[in-house]
PDB file of C-alpha atoms in Angstrom:
ATOM      1  CA  MET A1085      25.401  -4.620  -8.189  1.00 45.00           C
ATOM      2  CA  LYS A1086      23.051  -1.806  -8.920  1.00 47.00           C
ATOM      3  CA  THR A1087      23.212   1.540  -7.258  1.00 53.00           C
ATOM      4  CA  PRO A1088      20.477   3.099  -5.476  1.00 50.00           C
ATOM      5  CA  CYS A1089      20.047   5.677  -8.344  1.00 50.00           C
ATOM      6  CA  LEU A1090      20.016   3.017 -11.216  1.00 50.00           C
ATOM      7  CA  ARG A1091      17.333   1.273  -8.926  1.00 53.00           C
ATOM      8  CA  SER A1092      15.325   4.451  -8.448  1.00 49.00           C
ATOM      9  CA  ALA A1093      15.619   5.075 -12.182  1.00 48.00           C
ATOM     10  CA  ALA A1094      14.545   1.631 -13.049  1.00 50.00           C
ATOM     11  CA  VAL A1095      11.273   2.004 -10.815  1.00 51.00           C
ATOM     12  CA  ILE A1096      10.405   5.336 -12.521  1.00 50.00           C
ATOM     13  CA  ALA A1097      11.047   3.753 -15.839  1.00 46.00           C
ATOM     14  CA  PHE A1098       8.490   0.867 -14.923  1.00 50.00           C
ATOM     15  CA  ALA A1099       5.867   3.398 -13.882  1.00 51.00           C
ATOM     16  CA  LEU A1100       6.179   5.282 -16.868  1.00 48.00           C
ATOM     17  CA  ALA A1101       6.106   2.263 -19.264  1.00 45.00           C
ATOM     18  CA  CYS A1102       2.802   1.166 -17.277  1.00 48.00           C
ATOM     19  CA  LEU A1103       1.390   4.569 -17.996  1.00 47.00           C
ATOM     20  CA  SER A1104       2.340   4.581 -21.520  1.00 42.00           C
ATOM     21  CA  ILE A1105       0.463   1.495 -22.051  1.00 43.00           C
ATOM     22  CA  ALA A1106      -2.316   1.558 -19.594  1.00 42.00           C
ATOM     23  CA  SER A1107      -5.005   4.024 -20.447  1.00 41.00           C
ATOM     24  CA  PRO A1108      -8.195   3.966 -18.532  1.00 42.00           C
ATOM     25  CA  ALA A1109     -10.385   0.879 -19.876  1.00 39.00           C
ATOM     26  CA  GLY A1110     -13.230   1.931 -21.973  1.00 40.00           C
ATOM     27  CA  ALA A1111     -11.434   5.185 -23.397  1.00 39.00           C
ATOM     28  CA  GLU A1112     -11.912   4.042 -26.776  1.00 40.00           C
ATOM     29  CA  ASP A1113     -15.582   3.773 -26.675  1.00 43.00           C
ATOM     30  CA  GLN A1114     -15.794   7.459 -26.064  1.00 43.00           C
ATOM     31  CA  THR A1115     -14.506   8.232 -29.390  1.00 47.00           C
ATOM     32  CA  PHE A1116     -18.069   9.481 -30.776  1.00 46.00           C
ATOM     33  CA  ALA A1117     -19.470  10.348 -27.416  1.00 49.00           C
ATOM     34  CA  PRO A1118     -20.728  13.891 -26.649  1.00 54.00           C
ATOM     35  CA  PRO A1119     -17.995  15.865 -24.865  1.00 54.00           C
ATOM     36  CA  LYS A1120     -18.188  16.166 -21.185  1.00 54.00           C
ATOM     37  CA  PRO A1121     -16.716  18.797 -19.209  1.00 54.00           C
ATOM     38  CA  SER A1122     -13.364  17.470 -17.682  1.00 60.00           C
ATOM     39  CA  PRO A1123     -13.205  17.009 -13.763  1.00 69.00           C
ATOM     40  CA  LYS A1124     -10.898  18.929 -11.992  1.00 75.00           C
ATOM     41  CA  VAL A1125      -7.798  17.516 -10.562  1.00 88.00           C
ATOM     42  CA  GLU A1126      -6.174  19.514  -8.046  1.00 87.00           C
ATOM     43  CA  ASN A1127      -2.237  20.335  -8.439  1.00 86.00           C
ATOM     44  CA  LEU A1128       0.192  18.842  -5.974  1.00 88.00           C
ATOM     45  CA  TRP A1129       1.402  22.410  -4.733  1.00 88.00           C
ATOM     46  CA  SER A1130      -2.160  24.058  -4.385  1.00 88.00           C
ATOM     47  CA  LEU A1131      -4.169  24.864  -1.588  1.00 92.00           C
ATOM     48  CA  ASP A1132      -6.900  22.558  -2.929  1.00 92.00           C
ATOM     49  CA  TYR A1133      -4.537  19.778  -2.458  1.00 94.00           C
ATOM     50  CA  GLY A1134      -4.394  20.606   1.308  1.00 95.00           C
ATOM     51  CA  ARG A1135      -8.153  20.688   1.504  1.00 95.00           C
ATOM     52  CA  THR A1136      -7.790  16.997   0.024  1.00 95.00           C
ATOM     53  CA  LEU A1137      -5.450  15.788   2.625  1.00 96.00           C
ATOM     54  CA  LEU A1138      -7.589  16.853   5.125  1.00 96.00           C
ATOM     55  CA  ARG A1139     -10.728  15.510   3.525  1.00 96.00           C
ATOM     56  CA  ASP A1140      -8.854  12.178   3.492  1.00 97.00           C
ATOM     57  CA  VAL A1141      -7.697  12.168   6.957  1.00 97.00           C
ATOM     58  CA  GLY A1142     -11.395  12.861   7.924  1.00 96.00           C
ATOM     59  CA  TYR A1143     -12.742  10.343   5.792  1.00 95.00           C
ATOM     60  CA  VAL A1144     -10.469   7.545   7.138  1.00 96.00           C
ATOM     61  CA  PHE A1145     -10.909   8.285  10.802  1.00 96.00           C
ATOM     62  CA  GLY A1146     -14.566   9.288  10.578  1.00 95.00           C
ATOM     63  CA  ALA A1147     -15.794   6.223   8.392  1.00 93.00           C
ATOM     64  CA  PRO A1148     -16.322   3.875  11.319  1.00 93.00           C
ATOM     65  CA  LEU A1149     -19.039   6.492  12.443  1.00 94.00           C
ATOM     66  CA  GLU A1150     -21.085   5.784   9.204  1.00 93.00           C
ATOM     67  CA  TRP A1151     -20.524   2.005   8.977  1.00 95.00           C
ATOM     68  CA  ASN A1152     -23.641  -0.175   8.625  1.00 95.00           C
ATOM     69  CA  THR A1153     -24.129  -3.573   9.968  1.00 96.00           C
ATOM     70  CA  ASP A1154     -22.393  -5.140   6.840  1.00 95.00           C
ATOM     71  CA  ASP A1155     -19.524  -3.104   7.166  1.00 95.00           C
ATOM     72  CA  TRP A1156     -19.067  -3.996  11.039  1.00 95.00           C
ATOM     73  CA  SER A1157     -19.337  -7.463  10.035  1.00 96.00           C
ATOM     74  CA  ALA A1158     -16.647  -7.133   7.423  1.00 95.00           C
ATOM     75  CA  PHE A1159     -14.601  -5.368   9.603  1.00 95.00           C
ATOM     76  CA  SER A1160     -15.069  -8.361  12.275  1.00 96.00           C
ATOM     77  CA  LEU A1161     -14.348 -11.213   9.672  1.00 97.00           C
ATOM     78  CA  ARG A1162     -10.833  -9.246   8.893  1.00 96.00           C
ATOM     79  CA  ALA A1163      -9.988  -9.080  12.297  1.00 96.00           C
ATOM     80  CA  LEU A1164     -10.806 -12.561  12.932  1.00 97.00           C
ATOM     81  CA  SER A1165      -8.689 -13.451   9.878  1.00 97.00           C
ATOM     82  CA  VAL A1166      -5.857 -11.700  11.386  1.00 97.00           C
ATOM     83  CA  LEU A1167      -6.288 -13.382  15.137  1.00 96.00           C
ATOM     84  CA  GLY A1168      -6.780 -16.901  13.261  1.00 97.00           C
ATOM     85  CA  THR A1169      -3.817 -16.477  11.446  1.00 96.00           C
ATOM     86  CA  SER A1170      -1.733 -15.454  14.523  1.00 95.00           C
ATOM     87  CA  ALA A1171      -3.045 -18.493  16.347  1.00 94.00           C
ATOM     88  CA  LEU A1172      -2.837 -21.135  13.687  1.00 96.00           C
ATOM     89  CA  LEU A1173      -0.094 -20.185  11.166  1.00 96.00           C
ATOM     90  CA  ASP A1174       2.518 -17.511  12.717  1.00 97.00           C
ATOM     91  CA  GLU A1175       4.920 -20.225  14.102  1.00 96.00           C
ATOM     92  CA  PRO A1176       4.436 -22.772  11.463  1.00 97.00           C
ATOM     93  CA  VAL A1177       4.956 -20.287   8.600  1.00 97.00           C
ATOM     94  CA  ARG A1178       7.785 -18.885  10.288  1.00 96.00           C
ATOM     95  CA  ASP A1179       9.602 -22.108  10.887  1.00 96.00           C
ATOM     96  CA  MET A1180       8.889 -23.284   7.184  1.00 97.00           C
ATOM     97  CA  ALA A1181      10.178 -19.960   5.956  1.00 97.00           C
ATOM     98  CA  GLN A1182      13.391 -20.031   7.957  1.00 96.00           C
ATOM     99  CA  ARG A1183      13.969 -23.744   7.118  1.00 97.00           C
ATOM    100  CA  ASN A1184      13.597 -23.025   3.267  1.00 97.00           C
ATOM    101  CA  ARG A1185      15.556 -19.756   3.486  1.00 97.00           C
ATOM    102  CA  SER A1186      18.078 -19.989   0.698  1.00 97.00           C
ATOM    103  CA  ASP A1187      19.968 -17.690  -1.865  1.00 97.00           C
ATOM    104  CA  ALA A1188      17.112 -17.595  -3.956  1.00 97.00           C
ATOM    105  CA  THR A1189      14.666 -16.314  -1.629  1.00 97.00           C
ATOM    106  CA  GLU A1190      16.955 -13.875  -0.537  1.00 97.00           C
ATOM    107  CA  TRP A1191      17.701 -12.828  -3.939  1.00 97.00           C
ATOM    108  CA  VAL A1192      14.146 -12.095  -4.483  1.00 96.00           C
ATOM    109  CA  ALA A1193      13.480 -10.465  -1.054  1.00 97.00           C
ATOM    110  CA  ASP A1194      16.253  -8.200  -1.697  1.00 96.00           C
ATOM    111  CA  ARG A1195      15.061  -6.903  -4.743  1.00 95.00           C
ATOM    112  CA  VAL A1196      11.526  -6.245  -3.810  1.00 97.00           C
ATOM    113  CA  ASP A1197      11.750  -5.174   0.026  1.00 97.00           C
ATOM    114  CA  ARG A1198      12.345  -1.578  -0.952  1.00 95.00           C
ATOM    115  CA  PHE A1199       9.015  -1.465  -2.505  1.00 96.00           C
ATOM    116  CA  GLY A1200       7.605  -1.395   1.454  1.00 96.00           C
ATOM    117  CA  LEU A1201      10.071   1.616   2.083  1.00 93.00           C
ATOM    118  CA  ASN A1202      11.385   4.268  -0.172  1.00 92.00           C
ATOM    119  CA  TYR A1203      10.529   2.821  -3.867  1.00 94.00           C
ATOM    120  CA  PRO A1204       6.889   4.020  -3.351  1.00 94.00           C
ATOM    121  CA  THR A1205       8.155   7.799  -3.442  1.00 93.00           C
ATOM    122  CA  TRP A1206       9.913   7.243  -6.855  1.00 95.00           C
ATOM    123  CA  VAL A1207       7.112   5.345  -8.134  1.00 95.00           C
ATOM    124  CA  MET A1208       4.491   8.216  -7.285  1.00 96.00           C
ATOM    125  CA  GLY A1209       6.809  10.678  -8.556  1.00 95.00           C
ATOM    126  CA  GLY A1210       6.854   8.912 -11.908  1.00 95.00           C
ATOM    127  CA  PHE A1211       3.070   8.853 -12.104  1.00 96.00           C
ATOM    128  CA  PHE A1212       2.866  12.542 -11.012  1.00 95.00           C
ATOM    129  CA  LEU A1213       5.677  13.374 -13.760  1.00 95.00           C
ATOM    130  CA  SER A1214       4.178  11.164 -16.308  1.00 94.00           C
ATOM    131  CA  GLY A1215       0.486  13.009 -15.641  1.00 93.00           C
ATOM    132  CA  LEU A1216       2.413  16.503 -16.206  1.00 92.00           C
ATOM    133  CA  VAL A1217       4.217  15.499 -19.252  1.00 94.00           C
ATOM    134  CA  PHE A1218       1.674  13.348 -21.051  1.00 93.00           C
ATOM    135  CA  ASP A1219      -1.480  15.518 -19.534  1.00 91.00           C
ATOM    136  CA  ASN A1220      -2.552  12.325 -18.073  1.00 93.00           C
ATOM    137  CA  GLU A1221      -5.404  12.986 -15.542  1.00 94.00           C
ATOM    138  CA  THR A1222      -5.446   9.118 -14.126  1.00 95.00           C
ATOM    139  CA  ALA A1223      -1.565   9.389 -13.725  1.00 95.00           C
ATOM    140  CA  LYS A1224      -1.871  12.740 -11.614  1.00 95.00           C
ATOM    141  CA  MET A1225      -4.736  11.244  -9.668  1.00 96.00           C
ATOM    142  CA  VAL A1226      -2.620   8.087  -8.638  1.00 97.00           C
ATOM    143  CA  ALA A1227       0.100  10.010  -7.477  1.00 97.00           C
ATOM    144  CA  LEU A1228      -1.986  12.530  -5.494  1.00 97.00           C
ATOM    145  CA  ASP A1229      -3.835   9.893  -3.850  1.00 98.00           C
ATOM    146  CA  GLY A1230      -0.976   7.611  -3.258  1.00 97.00           C
ATOM    147  CA  ILE A1231       0.901  10.756  -1.682  1.00 97.00           C
ATOM    148  CA  ALA A1232      -2.195  11.186   0.766  1.00 97.00           C
ATOM    149  CA  ALA A1233      -2.706   7.495   1.452  1.00 98.00           C
ATOM    150  CA  ASN A1234       1.015   7.200   2.383  1.00 97.00           C
ATOM    151  CA  LEU A1235       1.047  10.034   4.612  1.00 97.00           C
ATOM    152  CA  ILE A1236      -2.307   8.593   6.625  1.00 97.00           C
ATOM    153  CA  THR A1237      -0.571   5.127   7.040  1.00 97.00           C
ATOM    154  CA  GLY A1238       3.000   6.003   7.285  1.00 96.00           C
ATOM    155  CA  ASN A1239       2.680   8.849   9.625  1.00 96.00           C
ATOM    156  CA  ILE A1240      -0.358   8.417  11.581  1.00 97.00           C
ATOM    157  CA  VAL A1241      -2.246   4.817  11.442  1.00 97.00           C
ATOM    158  CA  THR A1242       0.993   2.560  11.292  1.00 97.00           C
ATOM    159  CA  PRO A1243       3.323   4.161  13.684  1.00 97.00           C
ATOM    160  CA  PHE A1244       0.063   4.254  16.464  1.00 97.00           C
ATOM    161  CA  LEU A1245      -0.505   0.858  16.080  1.00 97.00           C
ATOM    162  CA  LYS A1246       2.788  -0.319  16.288  1.00 97.00           C
ATOM    163  CA  ARG A1247       3.836   1.518  19.575  1.00 97.00           C
ATOM    164  CA  SER A1248       0.515   0.850  21.101  1.00 96.00           C
ATOM    165  CA  ILE A1249       0.399  -2.827  20.434  1.00 96.00           C
ATOM    166  CA  GLY A1250       4.091  -3.305  20.937  1.00 95.00           C
ATOM    167  CA  ARG A1251       4.255  -6.691  19.611  1.00 96.00           C
ATOM    168  CA  HIS A1252       8.323  -8.430  19.603  1.00 96.00           C
ATOM    169  CA  ARG A1253       9.457  -9.173  16.373  1.00 96.00           C
ATOM    170  CA  PRO A1254      10.184 -13.081  15.568  1.00 95.00           C
ATOM    171  CA  GLN A1255      13.920 -12.827  15.800  1.00 90.00           C
ATOM    172  CA  LYS A1256      13.697 -10.906  19.363  1.00 87.00           C
ATOM    173  CA  SER A1257      10.981 -13.127  20.902  1.00 81.00           C
ATOM    174  CA  ASP A1258      10.186 -16.268  22.543  1.00 80.00           C
ATOM    175  CA  GLY A1259       6.904 -16.817  20.762  1.00 84.00           C
ATOM    176  CA  GLN A1260       4.136 -15.034  18.837  1.00 89.00           C
ATOM    177  CA  TYR A1261       2.273 -13.974  22.078  1.00 91.00           C
ATOM    178  CA  GLU A1262       4.872 -11.432  23.448  1.00 93.00           C
ATOM    179  CA  PHE A1263       3.401  -7.807  23.386  1.00 93.00           C
ATOM    180  CA  ASN A1264       4.571  -4.846  25.353  1.00 93.00           C
ATOM    181  CA  SER A1265       2.629  -1.483  24.697  1.00 94.00           C
ATOM    182  CA  PHE A1266       4.837   1.519  24.176  1.00 94.00           C
ATOM    183  CA  SER A1267       8.074  -0.641  24.863  1.00 92.00           C
ATOM    184  CA  GLY A1268       9.527   0.377  21.388  1.00 92.00           C
ATOM    185  CA  HIS A1269       8.699  -3.376  19.946  1.00 94.00           C
ATOM    186  CA  ASP A1270       6.899  -2.662  16.917  1.00 95.00           C
ATOM    187  CA  SER A1271       6.315  -5.975  14.664  1.00 96.00           C
ATOM    188  CA  PHE A1272       2.496  -5.424  14.364  1.00 97.00           C
ATOM    189  CA  PRO A1273       1.306  -4.546  11.689  1.00 97.00           C
ATOM    190  CA  SER A1274       4.310  -4.648   9.312  1.00 98.00           C
ATOM    191  CA  GLY A1275       5.068  -1.255   7.879  1.00 97.00           C
ATOM    192  CA  HIS A1276       6.619  -2.413   4.636  1.00 98.00           C
ATOM    193  CA  ALA A1277       3.445  -4.667   3.880  1.00 98.00           C
ATOM    194  CA  THR A1278       1.168  -1.641   4.845  1.00 98.00           C
ATOM    195  CA  THR A1279       3.128   0.528   2.337  1.00 98.00           C
ATOM    196  CA  ALA A1280       3.266  -1.846  -0.354  1.00 98.00           C
ATOM    197  CA  PHE A1281      -0.528  -2.672  -0.173  1.00 98.00           C
ATOM    198  CA  VAL A1282      -1.614   0.745   0.089  1.00 98.00           C
ATOM    199  CA  ASN A1283       0.211   1.675  -2.931  1.00 98.00           C
ATOM    200  CA  ALA A1284      -0.951  -1.339  -4.759  1.00 98.00           C
ATOM    201  CA  ALA A1285      -4.380  -0.419  -3.884  1.00 98.00           C
ATOM    202  CA  VAL A1286      -4.244   3.148  -5.126  1.00 98.00           C
ATOM    203  CA  ILE A1287      -2.997   1.982  -8.364  1.00 98.00           C
ATOM    204  CA  ALA A1288      -5.438  -0.751  -8.915  1.00 98.00           C
ATOM    205  CA  ALA A1289      -8.241   1.495  -7.916  1.00 97.00           C
ATOM    206  CA  HIS A1290      -7.552   3.900 -10.803  1.00 97.00           C
ATOM    207  CA  TYR A1291      -6.902   1.169 -13.649  1.00 96.00           C
ATOM    208  CA  ASP A1292      -9.173  -1.373 -14.902  1.00 94.00           C
ATOM    209  CA  GLN A1293      -6.495  -3.532 -16.858  1.00 95.00           C
ATOM    210  CA  TRP A1294      -5.968  -6.986 -15.053  1.00 96.00           C
ATOM    211  CA  TRP A1295      -2.382  -6.872 -15.748  1.00 96.00           C
ATOM    212  CA  VAL A1296      -2.024  -3.531 -13.978  1.00 96.00           C
ATOM    213  CA  LYS A1297      -3.841  -4.851 -10.634  1.00 97.00           C
ATOM    214  CA  THR A1298      -1.763  -8.086 -11.196  1.00 97.00           C
ATOM    215  CA  ILE A1299       1.643  -6.249 -11.146  1.00 97.00           C
ATOM    216  CA  ALA A1300       0.741  -3.883  -8.247  1.00 97.00           C
ATOM    217  CA  TYR A1301      -0.633  -6.504  -5.894  1.00 98.00           C
ATOM    218  CA  GLY A1302       2.130  -9.098  -6.964  1.00 97.00           C
ATOM    219  CA  ILE A1303       4.951  -6.861  -5.825  1.00 97.00           C
ATOM    220  CA  ALA A1304       2.904  -6.008  -2.549  1.00 98.00           C
ATOM    221  CA  THR A1305       2.391  -9.901  -1.896  1.00 98.00           C
ATOM    222  CA  LEU A1306       6.353 -10.296  -2.575  1.00 98.00           C
ATOM    223  CA  VAL A1307       7.298  -7.648  -0.198  1.00 98.00           C
ATOM    224  CA  ALA A1308       4.955  -9.274   2.319  1.00 98.00           C
ATOM    225  CA  PHE A1309       6.926 -12.467   1.675  1.00 98.00           C
ATOM    226  CA  ALA A1310      10.131 -10.657   1.882  1.00 98.00           C
ATOM    227  CA  ARG A1311       9.374  -9.433   5.476  1.00 98.00           C
ATOM    228  CA  VAL A1312       8.611 -13.084   6.545  1.00 98.00           C
ATOM    229  CA  ASN A1313      11.695 -14.576   4.760  1.00 98.00           C
ATOM    230  CA  TYR A1314      14.037 -12.032   6.663  1.00 97.00           C
ATOM    231  CA  ASP A1315      12.275 -13.299   9.841  1.00 97.00           C
ATOM    232  CA  ALA A1316      11.091  -9.559  10.560  1.00 96.00           C
ATOM    233  CA  HIS A1317       7.647 -10.295  10.854  1.00 97.00           C
ATOM    234  CA  TYR A1318       4.942 -12.961  11.672  1.00 97.00           C
ATOM    235  CA  THR A1319       2.221 -13.723   8.970  1.00 97.00           C
ATOM    236  CA  SER A1320      -0.368 -12.005  10.997  1.00 97.00           C
ATOM    237  CA  ASP A1321       1.792  -9.066  10.696  1.00 98.00           C
ATOM    238  CA  VAL A1322       2.000  -8.505   6.908  1.00 98.00           C
ATOM    239  CA  LEU A1323      -1.835  -9.755   6.853  1.00 98.00           C
ATOM    240  CA  ALA A1324      -2.722  -6.920   8.952  1.00 98.00           C
ATOM    241  CA  GLY A1325      -0.649  -4.561   6.886  1.00 98.00           C
ATOM    242  CA  ALA A1326      -2.117  -5.504   3.535  1.00 98.00           C
ATOM    243  CA  ILE A1327      -5.643  -5.172   4.985  1.00 98.00           C
ATOM    244  CA  ILE A1328      -4.875  -1.780   6.459  1.00 98.00           C
ATOM    245  CA  GLY A1329      -3.289  -0.846   3.379  1.00 98.00           C
ATOM    246  CA  ILE A1330      -5.723  -1.913   1.060  1.00 98.00           C
ATOM    247  CA  ALA A1331      -8.695  -0.431   3.045  1.00 97.00           C
ATOM    248  CA  ILE A1332      -7.023   3.087   3.230  1.00 98.00           C
ATOM    249  CA  GLY A1333      -5.871   3.103  -0.357  1.00 98.00           C
ATOM    250  CA  GLU A1334      -9.106   2.117  -1.529  1.00 97.00           C
ATOM    251  CA  GLY A1335     -10.895   4.410   0.677  1.00 97.00           C
ATOM    252  CA  VAL A1336      -8.913   7.498  -0.168  1.00 97.00           C
ATOM    253  CA  VAL A1337      -9.457   6.640  -4.050  1.00 97.00           C
ATOM    254  CA  HIS A1338     -12.929   6.422  -3.473  1.00 96.00           C
ATOM    255  CA  VAL A1339     -13.858   9.661  -1.549  1.00 96.00           C
ATOM    256  CA  ASN A1340     -11.091  11.626  -3.801  1.00 96.00           C
ATOM    257  CA  LYS A1341     -12.825  10.364  -6.922  1.00 95.00           C
ATOM    258  CA  LYS A1342     -16.223  11.337  -5.730  1.00 94.00           C
ATOM    259  CA  ALA A1343     -15.091  14.715  -4.767  1.00 93.00           C
ATOM    260  CA  ARG A1344     -13.268  15.533  -8.254  1.00 92.00           C
ATOM    261  CA  GLY A1345     -16.539  14.410 -10.275  1.00 89.00           C
ATOM    262  CA  PHE A1346     -15.149  11.108 -11.899  1.00 83.00           C
TER     263      PHE A1346
END
């Protein structure tokens, strides 16, 4: 069995391997283009990054104030998809997952679950280290945006929703409709799924290669599968986590790219 250190090293090696191959799409087309001033990417330890964090928090929580009709319609559709999933799929999918739980599903779940917990720290660390060593601005931005998005989801959004909604976890409830606000029950949304998808969204937003997006979102989807396999969450819990993670990850990348001049 691999030790945590070896697993962490493997994750970092994976990030480095991706970066060594995945340069921003279209870079080869710039060979004979007139030189442009390089946009400035802030340092992790600088005051500028502190301002970046404040800007990101303001953007995430202030964005609804500037939504138009289309934005509210999209939000409503996502909310309805979560409600519909809860009503129609939570119990059937849970029953199917537990009936088909096996050594194979446990093997897969055990190897991806930590991508929704502590592996993202190592992954973003790998991106940042790669950015410094290879002077890769894209890698640096992935790390900086990933850290910001994780701080927002992991320390503000997810804890607040979990505590205020108070949904019982599947293995500790008599059905999908048990909710007790501020009771300590914290099934909705899935923190693992939110973390996995916020990191996938940040990585995918910085790289145009289809295979980078496929790997990022593929791992995140397997994390969601693992949470249902473990009977730790309903399907609507992981769906809500995915929606929240993608929205915040893409939003943070969007506002930061604009501020950096990319």
